Structures are given as C-alpha cells and as structure tokens.
PDB file of C-alpha atoms in Angstrom:
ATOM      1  CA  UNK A1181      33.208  35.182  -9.048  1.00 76.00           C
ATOM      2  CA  UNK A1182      33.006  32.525  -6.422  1.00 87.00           C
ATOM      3  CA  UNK A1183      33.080  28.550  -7.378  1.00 85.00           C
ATOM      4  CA  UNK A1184      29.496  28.803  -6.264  1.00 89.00           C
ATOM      5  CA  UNK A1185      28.417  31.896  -8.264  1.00 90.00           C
ATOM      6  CA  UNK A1186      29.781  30.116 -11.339  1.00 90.00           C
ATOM      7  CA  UNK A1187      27.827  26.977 -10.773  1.00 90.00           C
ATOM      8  CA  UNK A1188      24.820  28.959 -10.198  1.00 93.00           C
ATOM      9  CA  UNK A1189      24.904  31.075 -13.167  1.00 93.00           C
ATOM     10  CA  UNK A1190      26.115  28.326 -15.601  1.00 93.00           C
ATOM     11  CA  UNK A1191      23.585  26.200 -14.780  1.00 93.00           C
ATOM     12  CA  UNK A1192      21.113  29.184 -15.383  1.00 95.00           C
ATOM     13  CA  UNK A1193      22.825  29.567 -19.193  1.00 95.00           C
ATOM     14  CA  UNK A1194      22.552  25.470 -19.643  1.00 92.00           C
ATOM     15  CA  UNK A1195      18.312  25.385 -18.377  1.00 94.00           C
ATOM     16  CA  UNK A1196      18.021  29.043 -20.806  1.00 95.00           C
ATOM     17  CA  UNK A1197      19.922  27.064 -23.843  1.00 93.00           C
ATOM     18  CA  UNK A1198      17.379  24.184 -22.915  1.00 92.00           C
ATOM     19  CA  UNK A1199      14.479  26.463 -23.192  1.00 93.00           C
ATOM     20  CA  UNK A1200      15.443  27.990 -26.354  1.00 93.00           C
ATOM     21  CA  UNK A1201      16.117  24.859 -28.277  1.00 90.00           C
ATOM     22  CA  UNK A1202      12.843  23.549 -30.548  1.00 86.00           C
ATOM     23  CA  UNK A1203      13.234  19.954 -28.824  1.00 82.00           C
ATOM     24  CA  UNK A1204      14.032  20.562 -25.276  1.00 86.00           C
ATOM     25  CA  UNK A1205      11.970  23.387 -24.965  1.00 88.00           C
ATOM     26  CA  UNK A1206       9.149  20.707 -24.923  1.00 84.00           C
ATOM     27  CA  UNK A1207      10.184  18.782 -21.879  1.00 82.00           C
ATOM     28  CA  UNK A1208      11.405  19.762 -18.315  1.00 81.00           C
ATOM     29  CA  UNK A1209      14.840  21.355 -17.919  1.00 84.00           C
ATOM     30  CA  UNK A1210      17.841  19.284 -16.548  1.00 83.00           C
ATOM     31  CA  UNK A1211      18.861  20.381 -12.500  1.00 84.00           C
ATOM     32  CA  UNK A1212      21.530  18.899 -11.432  1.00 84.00           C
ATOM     33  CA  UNK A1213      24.506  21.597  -9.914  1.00 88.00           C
ATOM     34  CA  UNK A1214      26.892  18.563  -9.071  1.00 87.00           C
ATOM     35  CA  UNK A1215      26.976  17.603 -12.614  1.00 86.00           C
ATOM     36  CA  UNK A1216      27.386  21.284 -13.736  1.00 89.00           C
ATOM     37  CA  UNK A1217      30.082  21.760 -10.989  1.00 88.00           C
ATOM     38  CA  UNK A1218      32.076  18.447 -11.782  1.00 86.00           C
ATOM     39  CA  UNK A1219      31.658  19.248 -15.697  1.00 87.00           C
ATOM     40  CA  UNK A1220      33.279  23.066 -15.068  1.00 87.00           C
ATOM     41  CA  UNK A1221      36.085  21.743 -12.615  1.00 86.00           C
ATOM     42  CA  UNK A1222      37.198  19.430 -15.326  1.00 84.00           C
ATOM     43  CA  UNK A1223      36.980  21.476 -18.479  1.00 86.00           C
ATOM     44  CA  UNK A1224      38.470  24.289 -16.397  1.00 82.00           C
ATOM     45  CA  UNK A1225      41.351  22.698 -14.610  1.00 75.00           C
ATOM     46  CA  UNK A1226      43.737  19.848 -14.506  1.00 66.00           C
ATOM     47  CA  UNK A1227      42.321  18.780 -11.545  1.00 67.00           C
ATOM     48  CA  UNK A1228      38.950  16.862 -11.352  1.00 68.00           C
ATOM     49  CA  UNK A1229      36.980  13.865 -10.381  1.00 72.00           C
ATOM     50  CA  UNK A1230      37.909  10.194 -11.791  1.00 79.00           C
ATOM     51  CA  UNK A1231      35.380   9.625 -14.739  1.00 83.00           C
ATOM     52  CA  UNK A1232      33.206   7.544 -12.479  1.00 82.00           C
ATOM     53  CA  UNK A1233      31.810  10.322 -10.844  1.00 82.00           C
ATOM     54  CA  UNK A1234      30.967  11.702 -14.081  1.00 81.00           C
ATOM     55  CA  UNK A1235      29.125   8.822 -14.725  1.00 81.00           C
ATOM     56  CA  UNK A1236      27.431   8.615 -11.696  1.00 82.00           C
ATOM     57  CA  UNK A1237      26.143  12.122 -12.171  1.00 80.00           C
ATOM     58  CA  UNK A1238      25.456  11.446 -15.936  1.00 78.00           C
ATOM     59  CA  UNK A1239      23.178   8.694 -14.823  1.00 76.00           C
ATOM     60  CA  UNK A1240      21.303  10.518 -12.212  1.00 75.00           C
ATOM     61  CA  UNK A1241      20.550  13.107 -14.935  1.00 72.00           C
ATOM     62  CA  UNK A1242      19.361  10.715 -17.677  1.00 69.00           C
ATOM     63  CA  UNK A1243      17.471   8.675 -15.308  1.00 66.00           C
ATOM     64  CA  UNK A1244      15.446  11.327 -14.632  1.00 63.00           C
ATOM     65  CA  UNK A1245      14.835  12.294 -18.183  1.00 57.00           C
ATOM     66  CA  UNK A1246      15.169   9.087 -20.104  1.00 49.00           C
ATOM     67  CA  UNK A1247      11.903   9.332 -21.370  1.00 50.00           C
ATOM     68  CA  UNK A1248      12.616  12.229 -23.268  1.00 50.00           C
ATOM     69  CA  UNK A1249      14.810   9.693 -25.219  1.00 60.00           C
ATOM     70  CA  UNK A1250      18.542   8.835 -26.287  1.00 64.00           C
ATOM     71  CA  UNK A1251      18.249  11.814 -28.502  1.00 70.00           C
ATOM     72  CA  UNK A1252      17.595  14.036 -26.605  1.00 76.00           C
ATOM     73  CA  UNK A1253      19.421  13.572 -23.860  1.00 75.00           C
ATOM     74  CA  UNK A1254      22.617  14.023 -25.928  1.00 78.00           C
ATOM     75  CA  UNK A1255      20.978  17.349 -26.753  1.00 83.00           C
ATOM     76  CA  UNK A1256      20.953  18.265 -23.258  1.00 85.00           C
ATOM     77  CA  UNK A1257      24.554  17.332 -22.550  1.00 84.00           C
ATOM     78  CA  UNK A1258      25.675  19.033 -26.103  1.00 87.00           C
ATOM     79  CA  UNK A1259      23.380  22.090 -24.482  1.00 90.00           C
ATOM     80  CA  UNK A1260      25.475  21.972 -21.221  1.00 89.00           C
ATOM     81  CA  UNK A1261      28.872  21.159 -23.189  1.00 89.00           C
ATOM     82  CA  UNK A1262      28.807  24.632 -25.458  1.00 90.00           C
ATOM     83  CA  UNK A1263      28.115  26.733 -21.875  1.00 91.00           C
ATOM     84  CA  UNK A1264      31.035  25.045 -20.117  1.00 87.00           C
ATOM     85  CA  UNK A1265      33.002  25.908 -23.665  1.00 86.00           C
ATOM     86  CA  UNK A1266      32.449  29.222 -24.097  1.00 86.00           C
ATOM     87  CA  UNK A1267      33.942  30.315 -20.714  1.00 84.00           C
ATOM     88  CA  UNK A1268      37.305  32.057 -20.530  1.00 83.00           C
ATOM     89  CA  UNK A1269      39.834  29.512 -19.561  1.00 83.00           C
ATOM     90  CA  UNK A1270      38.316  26.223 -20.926  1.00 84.00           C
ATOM     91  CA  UNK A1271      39.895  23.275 -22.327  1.00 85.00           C
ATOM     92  CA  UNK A1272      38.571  22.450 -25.108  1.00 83.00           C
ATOM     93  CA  UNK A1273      40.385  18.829 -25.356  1.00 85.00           C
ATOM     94  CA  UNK A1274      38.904  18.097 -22.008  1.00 85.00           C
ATOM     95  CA  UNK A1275      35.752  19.103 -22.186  1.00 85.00           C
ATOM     96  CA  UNK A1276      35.804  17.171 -25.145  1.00 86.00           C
ATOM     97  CA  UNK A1277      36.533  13.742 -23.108  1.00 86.00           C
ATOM     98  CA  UNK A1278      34.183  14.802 -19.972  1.00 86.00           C
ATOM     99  CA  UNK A1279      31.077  15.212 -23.275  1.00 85.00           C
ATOM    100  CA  UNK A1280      32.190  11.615 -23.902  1.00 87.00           C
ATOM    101  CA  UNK A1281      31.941  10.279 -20.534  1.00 86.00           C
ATOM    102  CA  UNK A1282      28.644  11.733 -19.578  1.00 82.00           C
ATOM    103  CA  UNK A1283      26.826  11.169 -23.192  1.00 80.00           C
ATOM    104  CA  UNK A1284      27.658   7.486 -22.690  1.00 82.00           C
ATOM    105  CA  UNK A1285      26.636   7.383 -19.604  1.00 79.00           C
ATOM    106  CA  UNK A1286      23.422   9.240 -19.823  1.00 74.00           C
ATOM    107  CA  UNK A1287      22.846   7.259 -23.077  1.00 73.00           C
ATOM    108  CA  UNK A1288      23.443   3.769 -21.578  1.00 75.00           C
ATOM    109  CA  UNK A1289      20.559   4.579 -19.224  1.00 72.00           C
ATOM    110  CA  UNK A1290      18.658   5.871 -21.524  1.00 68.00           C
ATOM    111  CA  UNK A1291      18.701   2.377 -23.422  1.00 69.00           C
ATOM    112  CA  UNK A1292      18.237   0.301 -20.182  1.00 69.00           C
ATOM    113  CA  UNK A1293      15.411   2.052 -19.670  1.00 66.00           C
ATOM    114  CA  UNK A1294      13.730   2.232 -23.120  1.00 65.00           C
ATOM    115  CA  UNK A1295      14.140  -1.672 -22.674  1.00 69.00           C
ATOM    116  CA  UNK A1296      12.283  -1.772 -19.147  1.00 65.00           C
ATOM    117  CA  UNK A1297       9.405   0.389 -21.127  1.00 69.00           C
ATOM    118  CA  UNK A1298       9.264  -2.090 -24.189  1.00 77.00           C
ATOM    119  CA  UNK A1299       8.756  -4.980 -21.859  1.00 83.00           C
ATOM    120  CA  UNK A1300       6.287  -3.396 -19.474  1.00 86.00           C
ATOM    121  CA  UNK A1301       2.419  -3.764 -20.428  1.00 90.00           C
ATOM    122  CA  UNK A1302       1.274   0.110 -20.214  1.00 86.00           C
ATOM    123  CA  UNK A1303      -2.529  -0.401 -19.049  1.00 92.00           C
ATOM    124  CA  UNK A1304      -1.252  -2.581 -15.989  1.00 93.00           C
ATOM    125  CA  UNK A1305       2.348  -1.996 -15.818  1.00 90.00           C
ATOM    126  CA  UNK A1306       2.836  -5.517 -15.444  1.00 94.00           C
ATOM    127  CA  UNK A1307       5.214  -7.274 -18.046  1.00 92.00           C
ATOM    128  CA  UNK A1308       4.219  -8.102 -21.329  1.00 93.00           C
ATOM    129  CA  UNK A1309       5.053 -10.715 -23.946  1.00 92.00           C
ATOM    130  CA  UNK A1310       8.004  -8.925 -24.663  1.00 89.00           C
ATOM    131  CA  UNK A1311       8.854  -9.441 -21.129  1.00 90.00           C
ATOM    132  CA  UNK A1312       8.113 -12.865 -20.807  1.00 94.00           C
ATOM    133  CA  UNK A1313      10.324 -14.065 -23.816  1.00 92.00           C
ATOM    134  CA  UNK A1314      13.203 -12.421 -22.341  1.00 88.00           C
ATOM    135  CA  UNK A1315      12.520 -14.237 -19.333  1.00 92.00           C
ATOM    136  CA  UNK A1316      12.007 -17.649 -20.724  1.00 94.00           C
ATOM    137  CA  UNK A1317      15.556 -17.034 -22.006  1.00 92.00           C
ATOM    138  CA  UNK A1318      17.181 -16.860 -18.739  1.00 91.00           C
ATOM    139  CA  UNK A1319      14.417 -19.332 -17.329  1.00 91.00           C
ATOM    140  CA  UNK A1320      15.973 -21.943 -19.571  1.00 92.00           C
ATOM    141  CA  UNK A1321      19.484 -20.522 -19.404  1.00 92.00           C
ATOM    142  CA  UNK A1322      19.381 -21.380 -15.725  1.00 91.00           C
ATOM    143  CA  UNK A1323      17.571 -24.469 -16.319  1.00 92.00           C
ATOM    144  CA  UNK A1324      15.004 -23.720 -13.220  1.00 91.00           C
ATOM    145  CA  UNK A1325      11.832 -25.680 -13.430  1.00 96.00           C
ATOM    146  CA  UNK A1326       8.797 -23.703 -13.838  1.00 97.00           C
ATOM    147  CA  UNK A1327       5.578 -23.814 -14.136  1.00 97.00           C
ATOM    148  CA  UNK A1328       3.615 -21.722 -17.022  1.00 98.00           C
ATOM    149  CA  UNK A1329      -0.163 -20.597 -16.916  1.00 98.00           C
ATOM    150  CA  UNK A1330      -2.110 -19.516 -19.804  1.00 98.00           C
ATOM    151  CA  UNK A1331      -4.754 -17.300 -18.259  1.00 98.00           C
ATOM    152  CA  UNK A1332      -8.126 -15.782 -19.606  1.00 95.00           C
ATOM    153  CA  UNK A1333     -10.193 -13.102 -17.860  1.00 93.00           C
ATOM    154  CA  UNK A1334     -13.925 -13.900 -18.188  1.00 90.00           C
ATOM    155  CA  UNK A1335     -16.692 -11.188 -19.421  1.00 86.00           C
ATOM    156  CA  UNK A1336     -14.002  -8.309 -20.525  1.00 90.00           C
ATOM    157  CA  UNK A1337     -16.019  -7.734 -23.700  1.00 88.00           C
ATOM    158  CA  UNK A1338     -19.581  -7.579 -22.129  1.00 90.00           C
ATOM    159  CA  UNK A1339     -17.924  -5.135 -19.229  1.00 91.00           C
ATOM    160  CA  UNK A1340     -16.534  -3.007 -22.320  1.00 89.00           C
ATOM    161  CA  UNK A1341     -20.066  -2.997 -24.015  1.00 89.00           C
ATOM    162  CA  UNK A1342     -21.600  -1.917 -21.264  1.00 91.00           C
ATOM    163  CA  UNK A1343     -22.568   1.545 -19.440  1.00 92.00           C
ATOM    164  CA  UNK A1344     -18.679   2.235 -18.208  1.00 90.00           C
ATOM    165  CA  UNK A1345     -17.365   1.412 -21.393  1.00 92.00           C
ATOM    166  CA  UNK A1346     -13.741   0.619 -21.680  1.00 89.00           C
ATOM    167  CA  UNK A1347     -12.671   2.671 -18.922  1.00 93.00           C
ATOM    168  CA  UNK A1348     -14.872   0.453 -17.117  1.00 93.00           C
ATOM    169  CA  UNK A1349     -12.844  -2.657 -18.439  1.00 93.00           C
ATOM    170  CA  UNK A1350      -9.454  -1.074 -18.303  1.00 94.00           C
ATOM    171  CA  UNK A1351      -9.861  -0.709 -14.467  1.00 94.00           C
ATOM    172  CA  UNK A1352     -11.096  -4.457 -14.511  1.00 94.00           C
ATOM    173  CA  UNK A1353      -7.718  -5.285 -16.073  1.00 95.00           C
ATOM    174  CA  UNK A1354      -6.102  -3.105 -13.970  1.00 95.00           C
ATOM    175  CA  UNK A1355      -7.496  -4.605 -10.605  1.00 95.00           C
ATOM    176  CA  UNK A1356      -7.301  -8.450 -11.782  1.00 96.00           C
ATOM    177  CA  UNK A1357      -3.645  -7.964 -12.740  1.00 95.00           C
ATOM    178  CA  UNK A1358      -3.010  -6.494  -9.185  1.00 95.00           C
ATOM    179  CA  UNK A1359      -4.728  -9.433  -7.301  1.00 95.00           C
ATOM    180  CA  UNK A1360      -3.079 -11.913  -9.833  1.00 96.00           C
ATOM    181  CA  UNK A1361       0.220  -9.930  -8.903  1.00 94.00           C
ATOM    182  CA  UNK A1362      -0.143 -10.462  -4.999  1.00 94.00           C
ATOM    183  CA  UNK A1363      -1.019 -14.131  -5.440  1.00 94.00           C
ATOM    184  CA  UNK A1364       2.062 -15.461  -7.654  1.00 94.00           C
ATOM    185  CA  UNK A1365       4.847 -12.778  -6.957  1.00 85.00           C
ATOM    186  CA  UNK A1366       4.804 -14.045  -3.041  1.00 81.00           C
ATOM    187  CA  UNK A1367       5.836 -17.569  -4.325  1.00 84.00           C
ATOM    188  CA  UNK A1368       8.694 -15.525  -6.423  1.00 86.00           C
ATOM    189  CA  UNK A1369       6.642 -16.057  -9.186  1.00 92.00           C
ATOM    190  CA  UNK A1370       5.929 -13.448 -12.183  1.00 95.00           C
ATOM    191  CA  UNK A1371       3.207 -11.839 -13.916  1.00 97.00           C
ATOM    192  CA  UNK A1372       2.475 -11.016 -17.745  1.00 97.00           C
ATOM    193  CA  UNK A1373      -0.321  -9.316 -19.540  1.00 96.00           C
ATOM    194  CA  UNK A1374       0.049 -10.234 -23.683  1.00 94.00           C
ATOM    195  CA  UNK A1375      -3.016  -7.671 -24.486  1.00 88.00           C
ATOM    196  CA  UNK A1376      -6.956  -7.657 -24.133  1.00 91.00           C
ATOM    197  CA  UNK A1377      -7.675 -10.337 -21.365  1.00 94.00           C
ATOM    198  CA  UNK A1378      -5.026 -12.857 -22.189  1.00 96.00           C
ATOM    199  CA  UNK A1379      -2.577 -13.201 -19.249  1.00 97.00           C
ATOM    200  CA  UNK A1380       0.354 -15.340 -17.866  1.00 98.00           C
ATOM    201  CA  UNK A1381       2.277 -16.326 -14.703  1.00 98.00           C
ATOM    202  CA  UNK A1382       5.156 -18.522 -13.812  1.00 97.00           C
ATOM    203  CA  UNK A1383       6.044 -19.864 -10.709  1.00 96.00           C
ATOM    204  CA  UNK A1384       9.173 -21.797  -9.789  1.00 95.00           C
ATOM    205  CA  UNK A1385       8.478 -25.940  -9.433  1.00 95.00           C
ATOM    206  CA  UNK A1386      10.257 -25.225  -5.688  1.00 94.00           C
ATOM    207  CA  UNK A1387       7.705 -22.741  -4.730  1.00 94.00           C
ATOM    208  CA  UNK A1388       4.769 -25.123  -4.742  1.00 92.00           C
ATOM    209  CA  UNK A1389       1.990 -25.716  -7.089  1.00 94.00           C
ATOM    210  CA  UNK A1390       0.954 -23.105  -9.594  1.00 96.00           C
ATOM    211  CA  UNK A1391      -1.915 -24.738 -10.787  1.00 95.00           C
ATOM    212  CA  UNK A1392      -3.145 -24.751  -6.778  1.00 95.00           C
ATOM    213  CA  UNK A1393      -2.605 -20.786  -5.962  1.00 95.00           C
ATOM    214  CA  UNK A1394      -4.746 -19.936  -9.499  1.00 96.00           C
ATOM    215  CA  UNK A1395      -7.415 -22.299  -8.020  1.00 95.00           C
ATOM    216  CA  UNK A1396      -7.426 -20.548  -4.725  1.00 94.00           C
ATOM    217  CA  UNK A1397      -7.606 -17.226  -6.419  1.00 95.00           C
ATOM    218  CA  UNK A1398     -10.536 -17.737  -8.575  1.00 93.00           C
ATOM    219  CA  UNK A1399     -12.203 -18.833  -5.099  1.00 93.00           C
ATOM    220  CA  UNK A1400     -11.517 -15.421  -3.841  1.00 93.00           C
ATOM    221  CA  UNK A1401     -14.610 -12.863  -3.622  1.00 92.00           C
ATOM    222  CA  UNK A1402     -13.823 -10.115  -5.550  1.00 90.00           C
ATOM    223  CA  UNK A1403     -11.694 -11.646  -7.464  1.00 92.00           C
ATOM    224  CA  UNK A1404     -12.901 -11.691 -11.461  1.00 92.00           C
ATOM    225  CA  UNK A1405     -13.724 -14.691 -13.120  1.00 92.00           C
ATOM    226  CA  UNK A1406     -10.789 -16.651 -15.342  1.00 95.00           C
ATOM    227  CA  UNK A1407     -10.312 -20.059 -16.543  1.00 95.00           C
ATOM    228  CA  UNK A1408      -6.619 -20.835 -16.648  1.00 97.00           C
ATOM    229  CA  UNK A1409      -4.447 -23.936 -18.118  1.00 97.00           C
ATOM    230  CA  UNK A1410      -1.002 -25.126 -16.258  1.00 98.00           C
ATOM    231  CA  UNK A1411       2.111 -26.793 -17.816  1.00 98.00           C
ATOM    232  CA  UNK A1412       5.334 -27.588 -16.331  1.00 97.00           C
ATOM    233  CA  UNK A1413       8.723 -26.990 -18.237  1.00 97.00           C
ATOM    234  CA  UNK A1414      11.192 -29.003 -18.553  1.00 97.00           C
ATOM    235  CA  UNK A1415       9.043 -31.788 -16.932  1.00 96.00           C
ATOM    236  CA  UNK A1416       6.638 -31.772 -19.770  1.00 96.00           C
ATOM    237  CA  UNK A1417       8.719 -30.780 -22.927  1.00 95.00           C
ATOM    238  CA  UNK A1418      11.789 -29.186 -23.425  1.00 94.00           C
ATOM    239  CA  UNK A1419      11.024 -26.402 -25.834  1.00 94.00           C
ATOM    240  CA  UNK A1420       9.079 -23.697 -23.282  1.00 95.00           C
ATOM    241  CA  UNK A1421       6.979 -22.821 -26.516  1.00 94.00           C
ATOM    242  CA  UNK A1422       5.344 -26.099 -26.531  1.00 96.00           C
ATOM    243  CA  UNK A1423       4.758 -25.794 -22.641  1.00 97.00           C
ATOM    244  CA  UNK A1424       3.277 -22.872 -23.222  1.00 96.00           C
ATOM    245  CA  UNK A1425       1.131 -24.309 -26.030  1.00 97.00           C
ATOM    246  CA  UNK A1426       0.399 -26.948 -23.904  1.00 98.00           C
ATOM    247  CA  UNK A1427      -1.031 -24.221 -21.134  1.00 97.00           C
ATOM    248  CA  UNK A1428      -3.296 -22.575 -23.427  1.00 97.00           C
ATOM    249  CA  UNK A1429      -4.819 -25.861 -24.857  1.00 97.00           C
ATOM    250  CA  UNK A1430      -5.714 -27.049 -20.861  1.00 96.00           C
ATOM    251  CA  UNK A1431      -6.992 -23.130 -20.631  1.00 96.00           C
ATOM    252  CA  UNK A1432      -9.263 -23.241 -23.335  1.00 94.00           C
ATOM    253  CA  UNK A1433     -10.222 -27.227 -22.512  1.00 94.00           C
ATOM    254  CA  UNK A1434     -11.174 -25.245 -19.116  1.00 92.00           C
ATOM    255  CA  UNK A1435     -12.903 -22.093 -20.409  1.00 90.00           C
ATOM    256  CA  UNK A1436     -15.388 -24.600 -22.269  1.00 89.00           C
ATOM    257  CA  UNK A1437     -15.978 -27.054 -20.009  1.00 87.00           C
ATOM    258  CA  UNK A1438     -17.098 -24.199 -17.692  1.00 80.00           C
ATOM    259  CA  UNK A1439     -19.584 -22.875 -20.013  1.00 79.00           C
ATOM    260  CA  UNK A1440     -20.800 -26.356 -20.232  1.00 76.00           C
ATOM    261  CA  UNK A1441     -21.608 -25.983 -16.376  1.00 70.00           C
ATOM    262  CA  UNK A1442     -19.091 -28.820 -16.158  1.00 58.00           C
ATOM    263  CA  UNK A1443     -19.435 -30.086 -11.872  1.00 49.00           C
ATOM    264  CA  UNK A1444     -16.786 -28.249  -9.458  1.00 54.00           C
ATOM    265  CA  UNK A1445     -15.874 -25.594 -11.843  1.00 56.00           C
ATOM    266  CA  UNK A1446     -17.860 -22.143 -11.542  1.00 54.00           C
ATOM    267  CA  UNK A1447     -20.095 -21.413 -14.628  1.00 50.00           C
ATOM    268  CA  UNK A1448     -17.995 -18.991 -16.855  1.00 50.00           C
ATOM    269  CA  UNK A1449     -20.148 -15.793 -18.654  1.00 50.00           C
ATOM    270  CA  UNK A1450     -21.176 -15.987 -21.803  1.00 49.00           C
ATOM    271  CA  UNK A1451     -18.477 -13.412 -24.082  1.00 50.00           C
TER     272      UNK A1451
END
C-alpha cells in the first residue's frame, strides 16, 4: 500500500468513526489529509515533523470546527488517535505524545475562539459588553485617552410593535450598528451593542472628537434616530466606570431634552 493509499483510506476509517459516534455524528466530519499524513508518519516511524507542524495542522482543524466545542474536538482527535493505533506497526508511546500535541493545540483554539463568541453581540456581530470590559482593561492598561459614548436608538419598541414585528427591528439594529460601525471604526475607534437599543463607541482623544462624528451621523439621511452622551477618560475621572456613568447621564439629559423639542436638536419619537 502506497503512503498515499494509506492516507486515503485512514482518513476514510477516522470520518466513518466520526459518523458512528452519538456526538460527532451530529456535526460535519473533520478533512484534513496533512494532519492524517503527519499523525501516521509519526506514530509509524522515528522520523517525523517537529511538533510545530502538528500544531499548525491541529489548529487548522479546530479552527474549522471550534464551534462544535472543546469537547468535542478532543473526540475527534481521540476518533483519529484509535485509527492511527490500530495499524500494524504503530507506536503506541508516540502516538501517545503526537494525541498530546494536537489536543492542545486544537483545544487552545477552541478556547480563543469560544472567547471571541462570548464577546461578540450575536444579532449584530458587533462586540458586546463583554467585549467592551475587556477592552477598557487594556484601554487603561495602556493609559490611551479615549473618549466613551453612551448611545440610544430612538423608536425600537414602536418599530417592534408594529406590522414587521421584531424581525422588522432586528434588521433596524442590524443596519444602525453597520452605519455606526463605518463612522467610528475609520477614526480606529470601536463599536459595542449591550442588548435592545443601548449601544457604545470609543474613539481615541488623537483621532478627533467623538462627540463631533455622532453629531454628523445623526445628520445623515437614512441614518436612525439616537440621542447619545460623550465623556472623556482619564480627562474627566479616572475610574472608566464613572466616565461611562458620566456618558449615559449626558445621553439621557439628551434623549429628554429632545422630546422637549429642545432648539437645534431633532425631535426624538415618542417610545
């Protein structure tokens, strides 16, 4: 049997193992021959590939399937593990040490990307409040002047009452958040959505004026209505909470004043 008749016809035994387990049988099969090549060549030789490339081809494989979890993706290497071991000629002690390279590997992806998920908002994919905190960390880590807006979409509710219902609304959220997106992230700004209409943006001090871009935005046809409060950290207070608190007070002291038809501010809907 060739090197590449092997390949082939262990990784048909490692996708039919797959298949036949009660948890992977749910989700899409692992393909990756370079992985199944590499894995053979080490449990099957003394030769091999430093651990690295292991890795590498660990990674590619759980960064395709992360979402089918940690778990599961040990599954699929313990899957792929017991073919490689039951061939004639296999070394048991290494294939014991290549199982421990690639489950780490594939694992450690696994985790970064469970992380990205937990800090992504899944309506708009922007990042959520999850997101934000762990960015306020490294905001004041790196002590870079920022400033912080407290943002509130107008009329969500009354769109959600309405004859579209909250598909209707989710696509509202889903095209503000997009607009809001292109306005702050070309300043090398950032973008948060905490839930319902409440969102957030940061912009470094060096980039310009927050406060300014928001302004020009809510000018914009097409754009949905918001009020929004700004607050500058460290400038203002050293604690980021209490800038942030600080944003949401000047939001709200916005939001009313517009429904009060206050001059040079557009009238905000009733909710």
């Amino acid at each position: 049997m060739t090197e590449m008749e092997l390949v082939a016809r262990l990784l048909a035994d490692w996708q039919a193992a797959c298949r036949a387990d009660e948890v992977l049988g749910t989700l899409p099969v692992p393909d990756s021959e370079a992985l199944v090549r590499e894995v053979a060549d080490r449990s099957l030789t003394t030769g091999g590939s430093p651990d690295v490339v292991l890795r590498g081809l660990a990674s590619g494989l759980a960064a395709g399937d992360w979402h089918a979890s940690g778990e599961v993706l040990q599954l699929q290497v313990g899957a792929l593990m017991e073919v490689i071991a039951g061939l004639d000629g296999a070394d048991h002690r290494r294939a014991a040490h290549v199982h421990t390279v690639i489950s780490a590997a594939a694992a450690g992806v696994a985790v970064e990307a469970w992380r990205d998920r937990a800090e992504q908002d899944e309506l708009t994919g922007l990042r959520n409040r999850a997101g934000w905190e762990q960015d306020a960390r490294a905001v004041t880590a790196q002590r870079l002047p920022i400033d912080y807006a407290s943002i509130d979409l107008d009329g969500l509710k009354a769109i959600n009452d309405g004859p579209g219902g909250h598909a209707a609304g989710d696509q509202l959220l889903r095209d503000f958040g997009r607009r809001l997106e292109i306005a702050v992230r070309g300043t090398g700004g950032s973008v948060y959505r905490y839930g319902g209409d409440e969102f957030s943006a940061t912009m470094p001090v060096s980039a310009g004026d927050l406060s300014a871009v928001l302004d020009q935005l809510v000018a914009t046809p097409g754009v949905a209505a918001f009020s929004h409060g700004v607050a500058r950290w460290p400038s203002e207070d050293l604690d980021v909470h209490t800038v942030v608190t600080k944003a949401d007070q000047r939001m709200y002291e916005r939001k009313r004043a517009r429904k009060a038809g206050a001059a040079g501010l557009p009238k905000a809907p009733a909710e």
